[in-house]
Amino acid sequence: QSQELSQARVDYHAALLALQEQGTRMICSGKMHTDRICRFDYLCYCTEAEEFVFFHSNASVMLPNLGPRRFQPALLDLSSVEDHNTQYFNFMELPAAALKFMPKPVFVPDVTLILNRFNPDNLMHIFHDDILPIFYTMSQYSDFDNEVRLVFMEGWGEGPHFDLYRLLSSKQPLLKEQLRNFGKLLCFTKSYVGLSKMTTWYQYGFVQPQGAKANILVSGNEIRQFAAFIMGKLNITREESPENNEYLVVFSRSINRLILNEAELILALAQEFQMKAITVSLEEHSLAEIIRVISRASVLVSMHGAQLITSLFLPRGAAVVELFPYAVNPDHYTPYKTLASLPGMDLQYVAWKNTIEENSVAFPDRPWEQGGIAHLEVEEQERILKSTEVPRHLCCRNPEWLFRIYQDTKVDIPSLLEVMRQTLKSKPNPKKVRPTSAVHPGRVREPKCQTSVQATNEAKMTVSWQIPWNLKYLKVRDVKYEVWIQEQGENTYMPYILPHQNYTFSENIKPFTTYLVWVRCIFNKNLLGPFADVLILVT
Ligand code: UDP
């Protein structure tokens, strides 16, 4: 029985003794509640009170020991969404002596990862907020292996894609509501609480309008390794398909936000790219089938929507074409553009929006969560109907946004083909793309400087250096050097890009003046190295 926590594996008396004598021990990483993950021995959970419990004894450890700051606002974020006030984690405290008066603890022997899923009804949220962060949180700690027990505390049911969560571990993930089946007091022998936010690239607009995160820390490499892991679990191989077997995929939605002329669109796209065209939808295909098809596709075309998260399974060199309904500005909703544009993701991206109102079908009478606006004041309804663009807004219930995003669209084919021709630099071709190198130059070595005064108003400065140490092991197409020259005390500097390892500057160099000179190496135009130690010289 997967629901049983095999108590046979726990030496119950030893565990109880350890809990009573040692109490709970917690050591966390991270300075702030937003970047904290905590590791616990003997963290307990009271299913009646729905509270985690920290038992104090002489041997307890609580690091960080924040005192009441633990509640300002919380110890940590339980989901990967930053500082969301419905996703906070904390625990109550009790002396270990209180155990005598409490229900007998049931021990969870597995190494457990405790977290909140953010929105397990939505495929984009499932991948971006949950599965990717869980995958890399597990990679971070050596305690985790394929036997990890995942515990989801957000309180939702399994959701439509629970099988995806099952891929992360051989053990059945537990939902909050199931915990009470095990007993009144559950004690996790060894657990981690919280999720790494390192792999997320999008913020949903709780504090400022939605958009790419300010400081993205993930690259295409990590996304692809995650994709390979998921595909491996689904027995999908990215085997070389024979030549001339290229195809494009139209990912359609069948319930709402429809493409009204899908057949016509598919014909036009097949014609344009000279490729076979395949349609998939979550209503007609399993996610595993869809991932298999997308993992070998050259182009993925879809309305804006959660299904586009599957572009993380596209091969390098493929193109993502995202369609937006009337009055929705593509620049304001960029989760899939940001994904496609991650460094090393090597996907091309095109956004198209419907600018022809007559090609749009709206649903003012639907319930508000499907974009209905009938519940609004008449003037507000009229304003929305007249507006040609949804103004920037915060998450999540802006009626004008919902109204517009749930429109159906007849895609104007000439204008779509036009933006695709303009934007796609080359014909999307997964077979021809090589991964771009991400190796950065080291510091230039032995930077030197010589000066000479030519006349009272004329001076020269010769700067030279040696190549970075790692360059001799690399084949780099384009090696350049950047030199910054700053007159001491000024707050501007003169930058130069140079092809060789030395240069004599004479323009703008004044005699009897102190200069600061920085030198760094640049590979392939945008891979910047560090500056060498500053040179200080007097002409
Ligand atoms: N969905 C779907 N077909 C549809 C409409 C929605 O499969 O016709 C899925 C969608 O992929 C997502 C979930 O239902 O996983 C919720 O869709 P919603 O429109 O709320 O979110 P969005 O796609 O805008 O992120």
XYZ file of C-alpha atoms and ligand atoms in Angstrom:
564
model
C 0.000 0.000 0.000
C 1.542 3.233 -1.145
C -0.382 5.153 1.515
C 1.270 3.294 4.342
C 4.280 4.741 6.027
C 6.149 1.552 6.734
C 6.584 1.877 10.476
C 8.527 -1.382 10.267
C 11.489 0.635 9.031
C 11.403 2.822 12.090
C 12.715 1.568 15.379
C 9.768 3.173 17.111
C 11.222 3.295 20.588
C 14.533 4.657 19.414
C 12.738 7.323 17.380
C 10.484 8.327 20.257
C 13.434 8.490 22.620
C 15.358 10.618 20.151
C 12.422 13.002 19.757
C 11.905 13.264 23.528
C 15.575 13.783 24.309
C 16.857 15.677 21.287
C 13.711 17.535 20.356
C 13.564 19.177 16.949
C 16.718 20.362 15.223
C 16.594 22.906 12.414
C 19.375 24.380 10.317
C 18.483 26.633 7.405
C 20.247 28.200 4.474
C 19.394 31.659 3.221
C 19.418 35.082 4.841
C 15.822 36.071 4.232
C 12.481 34.287 4.332
C 12.433 34.554 0.532
C 15.614 32.565 -0.045
C 15.452 30.173 2.891
C 15.309 26.381 2.848
C 15.357 24.573 6.212
C 16.491 21.103 7.096
C 14.876 19.485 10.115
C 15.336 16.448 12.262
C 12.060 15.546 13.920
C 9.842 18.291 12.634
C 6.323 17.297 13.640
C 2.882 18.139 12.262
C -0.315 18.143 14.231
C -3.082 17.176 11.803
C -5.909 18.418 14.035
C -4.463 21.866 14.567
C -2.980 21.879 11.056
C 0.241 23.242 12.507
C 3.865 22.216 12.326
C 5.473 21.794 15.739
C 9.025 22.382 16.886
C 9.825 20.494 20.120
C 12.339 22.220 22.367
C 14.763 20.198 24.428
C 18.282 20.824 25.703
C 19.646 19.403 22.463
C 17.396 21.378 20.102
C 18.943 23.572 17.463
C 17.153 26.440 15.740
C 19.296 28.250 13.206
C 18.559 30.980 12.375
C 17.189 31.807 15.806
C 15.122 34.796 14.808
C 13.031 35.178 17.941
C 9.823 37.013 17.058
C 11.282 38.047 13.703
C 10.275 34.539 12.661
C 6.797 36.014 12.240
C 7.901 39.087 10.260
C 6.420 37.949 8.026
C 7.417 34.253 8.134
C 10.272 31.812 8.449
C 10.186 31.005 4.752
C 8.170 30.810 1.546
C 6.643 27.375 1.132
C 6.151 27.795 -2.631
C 8.595 29.053 -5.230
C 6.587 32.255 -5.656
C 8.430 35.058 -3.910
C 6.963 36.478 -0.704
C 3.340 35.489 -1.346
C 1.386 35.969 1.862
C -0.709 32.830 1.385
C 2.415 30.686 1.022
C 4.265 31.331 4.262
C 5.688 28.622 6.493
C 6.085 28.722 10.242
C 5.824 26.353 13.161
C 4.531 26.400 16.706
C 6.792 25.602 19.627
C 6.333 23.201 22.521
C 8.653 21.771 25.138
C 9.531 18.141 24.397
C 8.041 17.343 27.816
C 4.606 18.109 26.352
C 4.905 14.920 24.285
C 3.794 12.954 27.363
C 0.358 14.557 27.088
C 0.017 14.380 23.334
C -1.146 11.683 20.922
C 1.475 9.063 20.171
C 3.641 10.363 17.326
C 3.710 8.496 14.027
C 7.144 8.698 12.428
C 7.692 9.325 8.735
C 10.889 7.475 7.946
C 11.515 8.872 4.446
C 13.568 11.939 3.670
C 10.732 14.384 3.050
C 10.496 17.581 1.021
C 7.665 19.772 2.292
C 6.332 22.520 0.035
C 3.304 24.246 -1.433
C 2.352 23.772 -5.045
C 1.311 27.189 -6.323
C -1.428 26.401 -8.829
C -1.575 22.697 -9.686
C -4.539 23.218 -12.044
C -2.398 25.051 -14.559
C 0.298 23.390 -16.613
C 2.528 26.454 -16.766
C 2.433 26.886 -13.007
C 3.034 23.161 -12.505
C 6.285 23.248 -14.435
C 7.540 26.719 -13.574
C 6.544 26.959 -9.905
C 6.631 23.330 -8.796
C 8.340 20.620 -10.812
C 11.418 22.506 -11.968
C 12.037 24.003 -8.501
C 11.461 20.618 -6.825
C 13.850 18.953 -9.280
C 16.634 21.438 -8.568
C 15.965 21.674 -4.827
C 16.404 17.906 -4.740
C 19.624 18.219 -6.755
C 20.991 20.660 -4.215
C 20.933 18.321 -1.201
C 22.601 14.932 -1.185
C 19.991 13.548 1.201
C 17.539 13.391 -1.670
C 17.276 10.491 -4.032
C 14.558 8.741 -5.961
C 12.980 7.739 -2.634
C 12.148 11.255 -1.508
C 8.696 11.729 0.005
C 7.081 14.876 -1.371
C 4.461 16.480 0.871
C 2.242 19.175 -0.640
C 0.810 21.486 2.010
C -1.152 23.972 -0.141
C -4.303 21.947 0.552
C -5.459 21.327 -3.032
C -6.472 18.004 -4.548
C -4.213 16.111 -6.924
C -5.076 18.265 -9.927
C -5.122 17.240 -13.604
C -1.394 16.535 -13.986
C -0.507 14.744 -10.760
C 1.395 12.152 -12.793
C 4.015 14.797 -13.487
C 4.738 15.128 -9.766
C 4.932 11.359 -9.501
C 7.871 11.369 -11.930
C 10.068 13.038 -9.314
C 10.125 10.137 -6.881
C 9.346 6.460 -6.646
C 7.206 7.230 -3.575
C 3.676 8.511 -3.808
C 3.514 12.259 -3.057
C 1.264 13.111 -0.112
C -1.380 15.813 -0.010
C -2.134 17.805 3.104
C -5.570 16.203 3.508
C -4.015 12.716 3.493
C -1.744 13.425 6.453
C -4.589 13.017 8.935
C -5.016 9.417 7.754
C -1.715 8.572 9.384
C -2.409 9.942 12.821
C -2.796 13.042 14.947
C 0.886 13.791 15.376
C 3.220 13.065 12.474
C 6.947 13.431 12.977
C 9.225 13.653 9.955
C 12.501 11.962 10.802
C 14.410 14.052 8.299
C 12.799 16.769 6.237
C 13.491 19.836 4.169
C 11.028 22.692 3.966
C 10.869 25.212 1.119
C 11.867 25.392 -2.529
C 14.723 26.875 -4.475
C 13.693 29.889 -6.542
C 16.835 29.716 -8.615
C 15.108 28.274 -11.702
C 12.069 30.552 -11.936
C 12.087 33.241 -14.618
C 8.702 34.926 -14.242
C 6.794 36.939 -11.652
C 3.031 36.975 -11.897
C 2.296 40.563 -11.026
C 1.356 40.574 -7.339
C 3.351 43.728 -6.577
C 4.112 45.137 -10.003
C 2.634 44.136 -13.371
C 3.722 40.659 -14.436
C 6.957 40.174 -16.335
C 10.343 38.479 -16.454
C 12.024 38.300 -13.030
C 14.551 41.057 -12.439
C 17.463 38.736 -11.792
C 17.153 35.527 -13.777
C 19.600 32.871 -12.570
C 18.756 29.937 -14.839
C 19.970 29.210 -18.340
C 18.763 26.977 -21.144
C 21.253 24.333 -20.049
C 19.472 23.644 -16.758
C 16.048 23.783 -18.410
C 17.195 21.219 -20.995
C 18.669 18.897 -18.366
C 15.376 19.027 -16.545
C 13.516 18.363 -19.817
C 15.801 15.389 -20.462
C 15.029 14.028 -16.989
C 11.271 14.286 -17.552
C 11.561 12.749 -21.014
C 13.680 9.923 -19.628
C 10.990 9.178 -17.046
C 8.367 9.179 -19.813
C 10.513 6.872 -21.977
C 10.780 9.487 -24.694
C 14.035 9.483 -26.636
C 15.108 12.458 -28.697
C 16.449 10.099 -31.350
C 17.573 11.554 -34.666
C 14.632 11.505 -36.984
C 15.459 10.958 -40.665
C 16.083 13.950 -42.953
C 13.073 15.716 -44.465
C 11.034 14.683 -41.514
C 10.648 18.159 -40.141
C 7.262 19.233 -38.910
C 5.532 22.033 -37.111
C 3.066 21.677 -34.275
C -0.057 23.713 -33.663
C -1.003 23.359 -29.990
C -4.694 24.099 -29.893
C -7.061 24.773 -27.022
C -10.487 23.180 -27.385
C -12.358 24.758 -24.496
C -11.623 28.461 -24.743
C -9.290 31.019 -26.377
C -9.875 29.174 -29.632
C -8.267 29.656 -33.014
C -11.406 29.864 -35.143
C -9.766 29.126 -38.489
C -7.431 26.403 -37.350
C -7.669 24.295 -40.521
C -6.846 27.270 -42.703
C -3.972 28.261 -40.390
C -2.455 24.787 -40.457
C -2.548 24.655 -44.267
C -0.957 28.085 -44.543
C 1.814 27.236 -42.071
C 2.593 23.931 -43.755
C 2.821 25.771 -47.054
C 4.985 28.557 -45.643
C 7.533 26.315 -43.936
C 7.263 23.480 -46.454
C 6.725 21.077 -43.575
C 4.146 18.685 -42.298
C 1.840 20.222 -39.683
C 0.535 18.357 -36.641
C -2.176 19.506 -34.238
C -2.164 18.549 -30.575
C -4.375 19.485 -27.652
C -4.566 18.560 -23.993
C -8.134 17.414 -24.598
C -7.126 14.857 -27.225
C -3.615 13.757 -26.317
C -1.792 12.661 -23.232
C 0.894 15.011 -22.014
C 3.504 12.313 -22.712
C 2.377 12.087 -26.352
C 2.468 15.858 -26.658
C 5.957 16.084 -25.179
C 7.179 13.396 -27.575
C 5.788 15.277 -30.569
C 7.097 18.661 -29.413
C 10.553 17.339 -28.587
C 11.198 16.776 -32.296
C 9.286 19.715 -33.759
C 10.804 22.606 -35.676
C 8.050 25.112 -34.876
C 5.444 25.337 -32.119
C 2.458 27.617 -32.783
C -0.132 28.341 -30.106
C -2.398 30.908 -28.536
C -0.946 32.462 -25.388
C -1.665 30.025 -22.582
C -0.298 27.474 -20.154
C 0.143 24.821 -22.867
C 3.062 26.893 -24.226
C 5.207 25.830 -21.273
C 5.795 22.669 -23.303
C 8.166 24.737 -25.463
C 10.778 23.796 -22.861
C 10.814 20.405 -24.604
C 11.528 21.849 -28.067
C 14.892 21.006 -29.615
C 17.480 23.782 -29.971
C 16.939 25.891 -33.062
C 13.159 25.491 -33.071
C 10.785 28.457 -33.133
C 7.933 29.384 -30.805
C 5.078 31.375 -32.356
C 2.737 32.822 -29.713
C -0.625 34.264 -30.762
C -2.402 36.956 -28.720
C -6.096 37.868 -28.862
C -7.354 41.336 -29.771
C -6.324 44.182 -27.395
C -3.755 42.074 -25.544
C -0.244 43.506 -25.810
C 2.282 40.655 -26.174
C 5.006 42.723 -24.470
C 2.999 42.706 -21.229
C 2.652 38.909 -20.942
C 5.995 37.272 -21.551
C 6.398 33.994 -19.622
C 6.973 32.015 -22.819
C 9.033 34.691 -24.557
C 11.271 34.872 -21.496
C 11.649 31.088 -21.471
C 12.500 30.957 -25.181
C 14.994 33.800 -24.725
C 16.921 32.371 -21.770
C 20.617 32.295 -22.587
C 21.471 28.977 -24.188
C 17.835 28.048 -24.721
C 18.500 28.607 -28.438
C 14.863 29.014 -29.431
C 13.547 31.634 -31.803
C 10.461 33.501 -30.665
C 7.709 35.346 -32.540
C 4.669 37.088 -31.070
C 1.641 37.872 -33.197
C -1.411 39.772 -32.038
C -4.818 40.129 -33.562
C -5.324 43.798 -34.490
C -8.650 43.269 -36.299
C -11.540 43.539 -33.887
C -14.007 41.835 -36.263
C -11.771 38.743 -36.174
C -12.330 38.458 -32.454
C -15.192 36.775 -30.608
C -15.683 37.907 -27.020
C -17.816 36.369 -24.282
C -19.176 39.150 -22.064
C -21.869 36.891 -20.583
C -19.642 34.116 -19.310
C -18.761 33.865 -15.594
C -16.159 36.455 -14.555
C -13.342 33.903 -14.260
C -13.825 33.012 -17.922
C -13.737 36.642 -18.937
C -17.374 37.653 -18.475
C -18.010 41.338 -17.736
C -21.798 41.358 -17.309
C -21.336 41.774 -13.541
C -19.623 45.152 -14.023
C -21.318 48.546 -14.124
C -22.607 49.390 -17.588
C -20.178 52.296 -18.045
C -17.273 50.060 -17.156
C -18.495 47.428 -19.616
C -18.717 50.082 -22.319
C -15.248 51.396 -21.553
C -13.797 47.888 -21.794
C -15.595 47.197 -25.083
C -14.224 50.410 -26.585
C -10.661 49.961 -25.320
C -8.062 48.813 -27.847
C -5.516 47.619 -25.294
C -5.741 46.197 -21.800
C -3.887 48.678 -19.563
C -1.128 47.293 -17.363
C -2.596 45.637 -14.309
C -1.738 43.536 -11.308
C -2.571 39.879 -10.890
C -5.030 38.101 -11.060
C -8.640 39.091 -11.413
C -8.539 42.133 -13.649
C -11.857 41.790 -15.552
C -10.643 43.635 -18.633
C -7.649 41.327 -18.911
C -9.769 38.207 -18.433
C -12.331 39.488 -20.946
C -9.699 40.034 -23.612
C -7.547 36.971 -22.997
C -10.545 34.628 -23.222
C -11.566 35.865 -26.679
C -11.550 33.468 -29.608
C -9.555 34.597 -32.620
C -9.743 34.187 -36.351
C -6.063 34.458 -37.214
C -5.330 36.860 -40.069
C -2.951 34.633 -41.976
C -1.136 37.230 -44.122
C -0.212 39.341 -41.091
C 0.962 36.270 -39.159
C 3.157 35.072 -42.029
C 4.502 38.606 -42.334
C 5.748 38.825 -38.715
C 7.156 35.327 -38.953
C 9.138 36.241 -42.066
C 10.367 39.409 -40.394
C 11.305 37.858 -37.086
C 12.621 34.380 -37.843
C 16.249 34.956 -38.744
C 16.650 31.606 -40.396
C 14.343 28.772 -41.224
C 13.875 26.991 -37.887
C 16.025 23.917 -38.130
C 16.865 21.868 -35.074
C 19.350 19.715 -36.979
C 21.679 22.567 -37.866
C 21.979 24.289 -34.511
C 25.018 23.775 -32.364
C 24.933 24.745 -28.716
C 26.541 28.139 -28.298
C 29.510 28.201 -25.956
C 28.988 29.837 -22.609
C 32.651 29.864 -21.563
C 33.740 33.269 -20.325
C 37.289 34.614 -20.691
C 39.597 34.678 -17.685
C 41.384 37.898 -16.699
C 43.963 39.196 -19.119
C 47.421 38.601 -17.631
C 50.366 40.884 -16.979
C 48.658 44.124 -17.929
C 51.335 46.824 -18.434
C 51.416 50.431 -19.302
C 54.100 52.831 -20.562
C 53.740 56.535 -21.009
C 55.674 59.246 -22.694
C 55.198 62.982 -22.876
C 55.636 64.299 -26.418
C 55.111 67.989 -25.756
C 53.547 70.153 -23.083
C 50.108 69.381 -24.491
C 50.686 65.913 -25.937
C 51.232 62.488 -24.344
C 51.065 58.824 -25.311
C 50.153 55.747 -23.397
C 50.921 52.193 -24.512
C 48.890 49.476 -22.826
C 49.719 45.793 -23.336
C 48.658 42.497 -21.793
C 48.771 38.725 -22.246
C 45.848 36.530 -23.262
C 43.672 35.014 -20.520
C 44.949 31.648 -19.357
C 41.908 29.674 -20.532
C 42.100 30.995 -24.111
C 44.862 28.615 -25.106
C 42.546 25.656 -24.465
C 39.626 27.104 -26.415
C 38.655 27.621 -30.004
C 37.045 31.026 -29.924
C 35.771 32.600 -33.110
C 36.117 36.167 -32.011
C 38.479 37.419 -29.303
C 38.499 41.130 -28.473
C 39.747 43.263 -25.628
C 38.118 46.179 -23.947
C 40.183 48.953 -22.383
C 38.730 51.649 -20.167
C 40.780 54.754 -19.532
C 39.734 57.135 -16.796
C 41.356 60.336 -15.712
C 41.725 60.203 -11.960
C 38.966 62.090 -10.228
C 36.637 62.089 -13.255
C 33.508 59.992 -13.135
C 33.447 59.131 -16.831
C 35.813 56.916 -18.752
C 36.751 56.279 -22.390
C 36.027 52.723 -23.539
C 37.843 51.097 -26.452
C 37.317 47.721 -28.125
C 40.610 46.401 -29.540
C 41.515 43.331 -31.564
C 45.158 42.983 -30.411
C 47.060 42.652 -27.138
C 48.526 46.130 -27.130
C 47.632 49.598 -28.228
C 49.125 53.060 -28.071
C 46.656 55.765 -27.141
C 47.493 59.329 -28.061
C 44.170 61.053 -28.552
C 42.700 62.647 -25.459
C 45.759 61.737 -23.374
C 47.037 64.740 -21.418
C 50.562 65.121 -20.101
C 51.277 65.171 -16.336
C 47.971 63.534 -15.541
C 47.098 60.425 -13.525
C 45.078 57.771 -15.367
C 43.392 54.571 -14.305
C 43.318 51.786 -16.921
C 41.182 48.633 -16.914
C 41.501 45.779 -19.401
C 39.246 42.804 -20.009
C 38.760 40.131 -22.670
C 35.514 39.490 -24.615
C 34.688 36.249 -26.444
C 32.235 36.261 -29.345
C 31.004 39.819 -28.739
C 29.056 39.232 -25.561
C 30.918 36.864 -23.235
C 32.629 39.367 -20.957
C 35.587 38.448 -18.762
C 36.595 40.136 -15.521
C 38.773 43.235 -15.511
C 42.428 42.798 -14.588
C 43.693 44.793 -11.592
C 43.541 48.464 -12.371
C 46.725 50.110 -13.690
C 47.505 53.519 -12.228
C 49.952 55.685 -14.147
C 51.130 59.238 -14.545
C 51.900 60.649 -17.956
N -6.645 24.370 -20.865
C -6.742 23.452 -21.863
N -7.595 23.684 -22.909
C -8.341 24.788 -22.997
C -8.246 25.737 -21.950
C -7.388 25.493 -20.906
O -6.091 22.430 -21.830
O -9.092 24.947 -23.965
C -5.724 24.126 -19.733
C -4.506 25.040 -19.785
O -3.446 24.462 -20.502
C -4.140 25.182 -18.319
C -5.480 25.056 -17.612
O -6.368 24.438 -18.534
O -3.296 24.133 -17.899
C -6.013 26.384 -17.138
O -6.219 27.241 -18.246
P -6.388 28.808 -18.059
O -7.035 29.365 -19.281
O -7.008 29.072 -16.739
O -4.880 29.338 -17.914
P -3.832 29.879 -18.987
O -3.744 28.869 -20.088
O -4.326 31.199 -19.461
O -2.542 29.978 -18.208
